[in-house]
């Protein structure tokens, strides 16, 4: 059996389960928390994106894995992880610009995932790194969505709080 249908099924089922868990449990629990705490919690899985560097480790992935994919996925994940950590600290310390750093993280992180997901031809070469796109990427997609929704709401609420000129 070709590996692509198995990959797509595992990816889709992981995405479904994680989305349900987020909607039923995580989202409601975080809705009562202050913004900096809720986003901080959602950044946790992204702080582990350094795991994506495994795409550049010989023997973990197929030697046939395109070097361009391995490098862009590995270094893209590392950049996202470092930005997630920066955002976590900035939010925790209530630093000015914390939400801006979180936006930058979100843009970089989403772009990295979109870049990786558009390269379906590499699926057969994931080997031992298979768990990253079939479990970790769906988790990252859902938490990215949850972060962006909170950032948009925060911006909208801030705009609503500014008195309009009379």
PDB file of C-alpha atoms in Angstrom:
ATOM      1  CA  UNK A   1       0.000   0.000   0.000  1.00  0.00           C
ATOM      2  CA  UNK A   2       1.329   3.482  -0.798  1.00  0.00           C
ATOM      3  CA  UNK A   3       2.294   5.469   2.296  1.00  0.00           C
ATOM      4  CA  UNK A   4       0.514   8.671   1.257  1.00  0.00           C
ATOM      5  CA  UNK A   5      -3.038   7.458   2.088  1.00  0.00           C
ATOM      6  CA  UNK A   6      -1.832   6.199   5.483  1.00  0.00           C
ATOM      7  CA  UNK A   7      -0.130   9.523   6.127  1.00  0.00           C
ATOM      8  CA  UNK A   8      -3.206  11.525   5.143  1.00  0.00           C
ATOM      9  CA  UNK A   9      -5.491   9.362   7.294  1.00  0.00           C
ATOM     10  CA  UNK A  10      -3.217   9.694  10.327  1.00  0.00           C
ATOM     11  CA  UNK A  11      -2.827  13.436   9.776  1.00  0.00           C
ATOM     12  CA  UNK A  12      -6.585  13.954   9.384  1.00  0.00           C
ATOM     13  CA  UNK A  13      -7.474  11.839  12.413  1.00  0.00           C
ATOM     14  CA  UNK A  14      -4.874  13.593  14.573  1.00  0.00           C
ATOM     15  CA  UNK A  15      -6.186  16.956  13.419  1.00  0.00           C
ATOM     16  CA  UNK A  16      -9.762  15.898  14.237  1.00  0.00           C
ATOM     17  CA  UNK A  17      -8.932  14.548  17.711  1.00  0.00           C
ATOM     18  CA  UNK A  18      -6.801  17.565  18.634  1.00  0.00           C
ATOM     19  CA  UNK A  19      -9.450  19.983  17.351  1.00  0.00           C
ATOM     20  CA  UNK A  20     -12.113  18.224  19.412  1.00  0.00           C
ATOM     21  CA  UNK A  21      -9.944  18.251  22.536  1.00  0.00           C
ATOM     22  CA  UNK A  22      -9.238  21.935  21.981  1.00  0.00           C
ATOM     23  CA  UNK A  23     -12.921  22.775  21.471  1.00  0.00           C
ATOM     24  CA  UNK A  24     -14.233  20.647  24.322  1.00  0.00           C
ATOM     25  CA  UNK A  25     -11.551  21.074  26.968  1.00  0.00           C
ATOM     26  CA  UNK A  26      -8.644  23.396  26.258  1.00  0.00           C
ATOM     27  CA  UNK A  27     -10.581  26.317  24.758  1.00  0.00           C
ATOM     28  CA  UNK A  28     -13.172  26.473  27.547  1.00  0.00           C
ATOM     29  CA  UNK A  29     -10.502  26.158  30.246  1.00  0.00           C
ATOM     30  CA  UNK A  30      -8.430  28.953  28.709  1.00  0.00           C
ATOM     31  CA  UNK A  31     -11.412  31.241  28.081  1.00  0.00           C
ATOM     32  CA  UNK A  32     -11.505  32.143  31.777  1.00  0.00           C
ATOM     33  CA  UNK A  33      -7.788  32.893  31.948  1.00  0.00           C
ATOM     34  CA  UNK A  34      -6.070  36.220  31.280  1.00  0.00           C
ATOM     35  CA  UNK A  35      -4.800  36.646  27.724  1.00  0.00           C
ATOM     36  CA  UNK A  36      -1.107  36.363  28.615  1.00  0.00           C
ATOM     37  CA  UNK A  37      -1.694  33.070  30.436  1.00  0.00           C
ATOM     38  CA  UNK A  38      -3.974  31.575  27.784  1.00  0.00           C
ATOM     39  CA  UNK A  39      -1.565  32.370  24.975  1.00  0.00           C
ATOM     40  CA  UNK A  40       1.375  31.258  27.109  1.00  0.00           C
ATOM     41  CA  UNK A  41      -0.211  27.834  27.525  1.00  0.00           C
ATOM     42  CA  UNK A  42      -0.901  27.607  23.788  1.00  0.00           C
ATOM     43  CA  UNK A  43       2.740  28.437  23.054  1.00  0.00           C
ATOM     44  CA  UNK A  44       4.019  25.423  25.010  1.00  0.00           C
ATOM     45  CA  UNK A  45       3.945  22.889  22.150  1.00  0.00           C
ATOM     46  CA  UNK A  46       5.615  25.446  19.881  1.00  0.00           C
ATOM     47  CA  UNK A  47       8.490  25.825  22.332  1.00  0.00           C
ATOM     48  CA  UNK A  48       9.335  22.206  21.461  1.00  0.00           C
ATOM     49  CA  UNK A  49       9.504  22.820  17.710  1.00  0.00           C
ATOM     50  CA  UNK A  50      13.262  22.435  17.887  1.00  0.00           C
ATOM     51  CA  UNK A  51      12.368  18.751  17.497  1.00  0.00           C
ATOM     52  CA  UNK A  52      11.971  19.539  13.774  1.00  0.00           C
ATOM     53  CA  UNK A  53      15.757  19.636  13.513  1.00  0.00           C
ATOM     54  CA  UNK A  54      15.507  15.837  13.396  1.00  0.00           C
ATOM     55  CA  UNK A  55      14.734  16.145   9.679  1.00  0.00           C
ATOM     56  CA  UNK A  56      18.428  16.908   9.214  1.00  0.00           C
ATOM     57  CA  UNK A  57      19.692  13.903  11.208  1.00  0.00           C
ATOM     58  CA  UNK A  58      21.085  11.108   9.019  1.00  0.00           C
ATOM     59  CA  UNK A  59      19.517   7.748   9.752  1.00  0.00           C
ATOM     60  CA  UNK A  60      16.327   9.203  11.208  1.00  0.00           C
ATOM     61  CA  UNK A  61      14.932  10.184   7.832  1.00  0.00           C
ATOM     62  CA  UNK A  62      15.596   8.606   4.480  1.00  0.00           C
ATOM     63  CA  UNK A  63      18.755   9.701   2.691  1.00  0.00           C
ATOM     64  CA  UNK A  64      16.341  10.453  -0.175  1.00  0.00           C
ATOM     65  CA  UNK A  65      14.605  13.199   1.823  1.00  0.00           C
ATOM     66  CA  UNK A  66      15.164  16.403  -0.129  1.00  0.00           C
ATOM     67  CA  UNK A  67      17.848  18.475   1.569  1.00  0.00           C
ATOM     68  CA  UNK A  68      15.866  21.621   0.785  1.00  0.00           C
ATOM     69  CA  UNK A  69      12.892  20.286   2.717  1.00  0.00           C
ATOM     70  CA  UNK A  70      15.024  19.035   5.602  1.00  0.00           C
ATOM     71  CA  UNK A  71      16.820  22.359   6.008  1.00  0.00           C
ATOM     72  CA  UNK A  72      13.759  24.569   5.630  1.00  0.00           C
ATOM     73  CA  UNK A  73      11.663  22.407   7.969  1.00  0.00           C
ATOM     74  CA  UNK A  74      14.439  22.049  10.538  1.00  0.00           C
ATOM     75  CA  UNK A  75      15.550  25.663  10.641  1.00  0.00           C
ATOM     76  CA  UNK A  76      11.980  26.952  10.240  1.00  0.00           C
ATOM     77  CA  UNK A  77      10.940  24.938  13.268  1.00  0.00           C
ATOM     78  CA  UNK A  78      13.967  26.143  15.210  1.00  0.00           C
ATOM     79  CA  UNK A  79      13.113  29.769  14.417  1.00  0.00           C
ATOM     80  CA  UNK A  80       9.496  29.183  15.460  1.00  0.00           C
ATOM     81  CA  UNK A  81      10.625  27.515  18.699  1.00  0.00           C
ATOM     82  CA  UNK A  82      12.915  30.417  19.592  1.00  0.00           C
ATOM     83  CA  UNK A  83      10.181  32.939  18.805  1.00  0.00           C
ATOM     84  CA  UNK A  84       7.673  30.920  20.857  1.00  0.00           C
ATOM     85  CA  UNK A  85      10.059  30.942  23.815  1.00  0.00           C
ATOM     86  CA  UNK A  86      10.607  34.673  23.400  1.00  0.00           C
ATOM     87  CA  UNK A  87       6.854  35.277  23.275  1.00  0.00           C
ATOM     88  CA  UNK A  88       6.295  33.076  26.335  1.00  0.00           C
ATOM     89  CA  UNK A  89       8.827  35.053  28.377  1.00  0.00           C
ATOM     90  CA  UNK A  90       7.559  38.415  27.102  1.00  0.00           C
ATOM     91  CA  UNK A  91       3.969  37.497  27.939  1.00  0.00           C
ATOM     92  CA  UNK A  92       4.888  36.085  31.343  1.00  0.00           C
ATOM     93  CA  UNK A  93       6.834  39.232  32.265  1.00  0.00           C
ATOM     94  CA  UNK A  94       4.173  41.539  30.751  1.00  0.00           C
ATOM     95  CA  UNK A  95       6.833  43.177  28.599  1.00  0.00           C
ATOM     96  CA  UNK A  96       5.840  45.914  26.176  1.00  0.00           C
ATOM     97  CA  UNK A  97       5.579  44.420  22.712  1.00  0.00           C
ATOM     98  CA  UNK A  98       4.723  40.920  23.980  1.00  0.00           C
ATOM     99  CA  UNK A  99       1.707  40.682  21.684  1.00  0.00           C
ATOM    100  CA  UNK A 100       3.793  41.950  18.758  1.00  0.00           C
ATOM    101  CA  UNK A 101       6.364  39.199  19.392  1.00  0.00           C
ATOM    102  CA  UNK A 102       3.490  36.704  19.542  1.00  0.00           C
ATOM    103  CA  UNK A 103       2.197  37.965  16.183  1.00  0.00           C
ATOM    104  CA  UNK A 104       5.676  37.628  14.678  1.00  0.00           C
ATOM    105  CA  UNK A 105       5.936  34.098  16.062  1.00  0.00           C
ATOM    106  CA  UNK A 106       2.517  33.273  14.600  1.00  0.00           C
ATOM    107  CA  UNK A 107       3.382  34.547  11.145  1.00  0.00           C
ATOM    108  CA  UNK A 108       6.754  32.761  11.067  1.00  0.00           C
ATOM    109  CA  UNK A 109       5.329  29.563  12.561  1.00  0.00           C
ATOM    110  CA  UNK A 110       2.349  29.371  10.231  1.00  0.00           C
ATOM    111  CA  UNK A 111       4.524  30.140   7.205  1.00  0.00           C
ATOM    112  CA  UNK A 112       6.910  27.356   8.233  1.00  0.00           C
ATOM    113  CA  UNK A 113       4.069  24.837   8.541  1.00  0.00           C
ATOM    114  CA  UNK A 114       2.505  25.949   5.252  1.00  0.00           C
ATOM    115  CA  UNK A 115       5.867  25.577   3.514  1.00  0.00           C
ATOM    116  CA  UNK A 116       6.321  22.059   4.878  1.00  0.00           C
ATOM    117  CA  UNK A 117       2.750  20.941   4.150  1.00  0.00           C
ATOM    118  CA  UNK A 118       2.929  22.025   0.507  1.00  0.00           C
ATOM    119  CA  UNK A 119       5.744  19.528  -0.118  1.00  0.00           C
ATOM    120  CA  UNK A 120       3.738  16.296  -0.111  1.00  0.00           C
ATOM    121  CA  UNK A 121       6.306  14.552  -2.308  1.00  0.00           C
ATOM    122  CA  UNK A 122       8.581  14.117   0.731  1.00  0.00           C
ATOM    123  CA  UNK A 123       6.061  11.987   2.684  1.00  0.00           C
ATOM    124  CA  UNK A 124       7.612   8.602   1.794  1.00  0.00           C
ATOM    125  CA  UNK A 125      10.984   9.762   3.142  1.00  0.00           C
ATOM    126  CA  UNK A 126      10.003  10.693   6.717  1.00  0.00           C
ATOM    127  CA  UNK A 127      10.816   7.271   8.186  1.00  0.00           C
ATOM    128  CA  UNK A 128      11.334   7.597  11.975  1.00  0.00           C
ATOM    129  CA  UNK A 129      10.312  11.266  11.867  1.00  0.00           C
ATOM    130  CA  UNK A 130       6.810  10.251  10.690  1.00  0.00           C
ATOM    131  CA  UNK A 131       5.306  11.230  14.065  1.00  0.00           C
ATOM    132  CA  UNK A 132       6.154  14.917  13.543  1.00  0.00           C
ATOM    133  CA  UNK A 133       3.817  15.602  10.616  1.00  0.00           C
ATOM    134  CA  UNK A 134       1.165  13.049  11.649  1.00  0.00           C
ATOM    135  CA  UNK A 135       0.806  14.154  15.279  1.00  0.00           C
ATOM    136  CA  UNK A 136       2.859  17.226  16.094  1.00  0.00           C
ATOM    137  CA  UNK A 137       1.882  19.322  13.044  1.00  0.00           C
ATOM    138  CA  UNK A 138      -1.874  18.942  13.687  1.00  0.00           C
ATOM    139  CA  UNK A 139      -1.263  20.002  17.305  1.00  0.00           C
ATOM    140  CA  UNK A 140       0.685  23.020  16.084  1.00  0.00           C
ATOM    141  CA  UNK A 141      -1.989  23.974  13.545  1.00  0.00           C
ATOM    142  CA  UNK A 142      -4.772  23.887  16.135  1.00  0.00           C
ATOM    143  CA  UNK A 143      -2.816  25.855  18.717  1.00  0.00           C
ATOM    144  CA  UNK A 144      -1.746  28.391  16.070  1.00  0.00           C
ATOM    145  CA  UNK A 145      -5.408  28.936  15.219  1.00  0.00           C
ATOM    146  CA  UNK A 146      -6.277  29.345  18.892  1.00  0.00           C
ATOM    147  CA  UNK A 147      -3.445  31.858  19.371  1.00  0.00           C
ATOM    148  CA  UNK A 148      -4.379  33.915  16.305  1.00  0.00           C
ATOM    149  CA  UNK A 149      -8.045  34.015  17.348  1.00  0.00           C
ATOM    150  CA  UNK A 150      -7.009  35.341  20.765  1.00  0.00           C
ATOM    151  CA  UNK A 151      -4.667  37.911  19.224  1.00  0.00           C
ATOM    152  CA  UNK A 152      -7.402  39.155  16.889  1.00  0.00           C
ATOM    153  CA  UNK A 153      -9.884  39.383  19.762  1.00  0.00           C
ATOM    154  CA  UNK A 154      -7.341  41.268  21.881  1.00  0.00           C
ATOM    155  CA  UNK A 155      -6.730  43.741  19.048  1.00  0.00           C
ATOM    156  CA  UNK A 156     -10.467  44.179  18.482  1.00  0.00           C
ATOM    157  CA  UNK A 157     -11.080  44.690  22.215  1.00  0.00           C
ATOM    158  CA  UNK A 158      -8.239  47.211  22.405  1.00  0.00           C
ATOM    159  CA  UNK A 159      -9.720  49.116  19.469  1.00  0.00           C
ATOM    160  CA  UNK A 160     -13.139  49.098  21.134  1.00  0.00           C
ATOM    161  CA  UNK A 161     -11.632  50.433  24.361  1.00  0.00           C
ATOM    162  CA  UNK A 162     -10.142  53.494  22.635  1.00  0.00           C
ATOM    163  CA  UNK A 163     -12.609  56.374  22.811  1.00  0.00           C
ATOM    164  CA  UNK A 164     -13.560  57.750  19.437  1.00  0.00           C
ATOM    165  CA  UNK A 165     -12.848  61.438  18.823  1.00  0.00           C
ATOM    166  CA  UNK A 166     -15.898  63.628  19.282  1.00  0.00           C
TER     167      UNK A 166
END
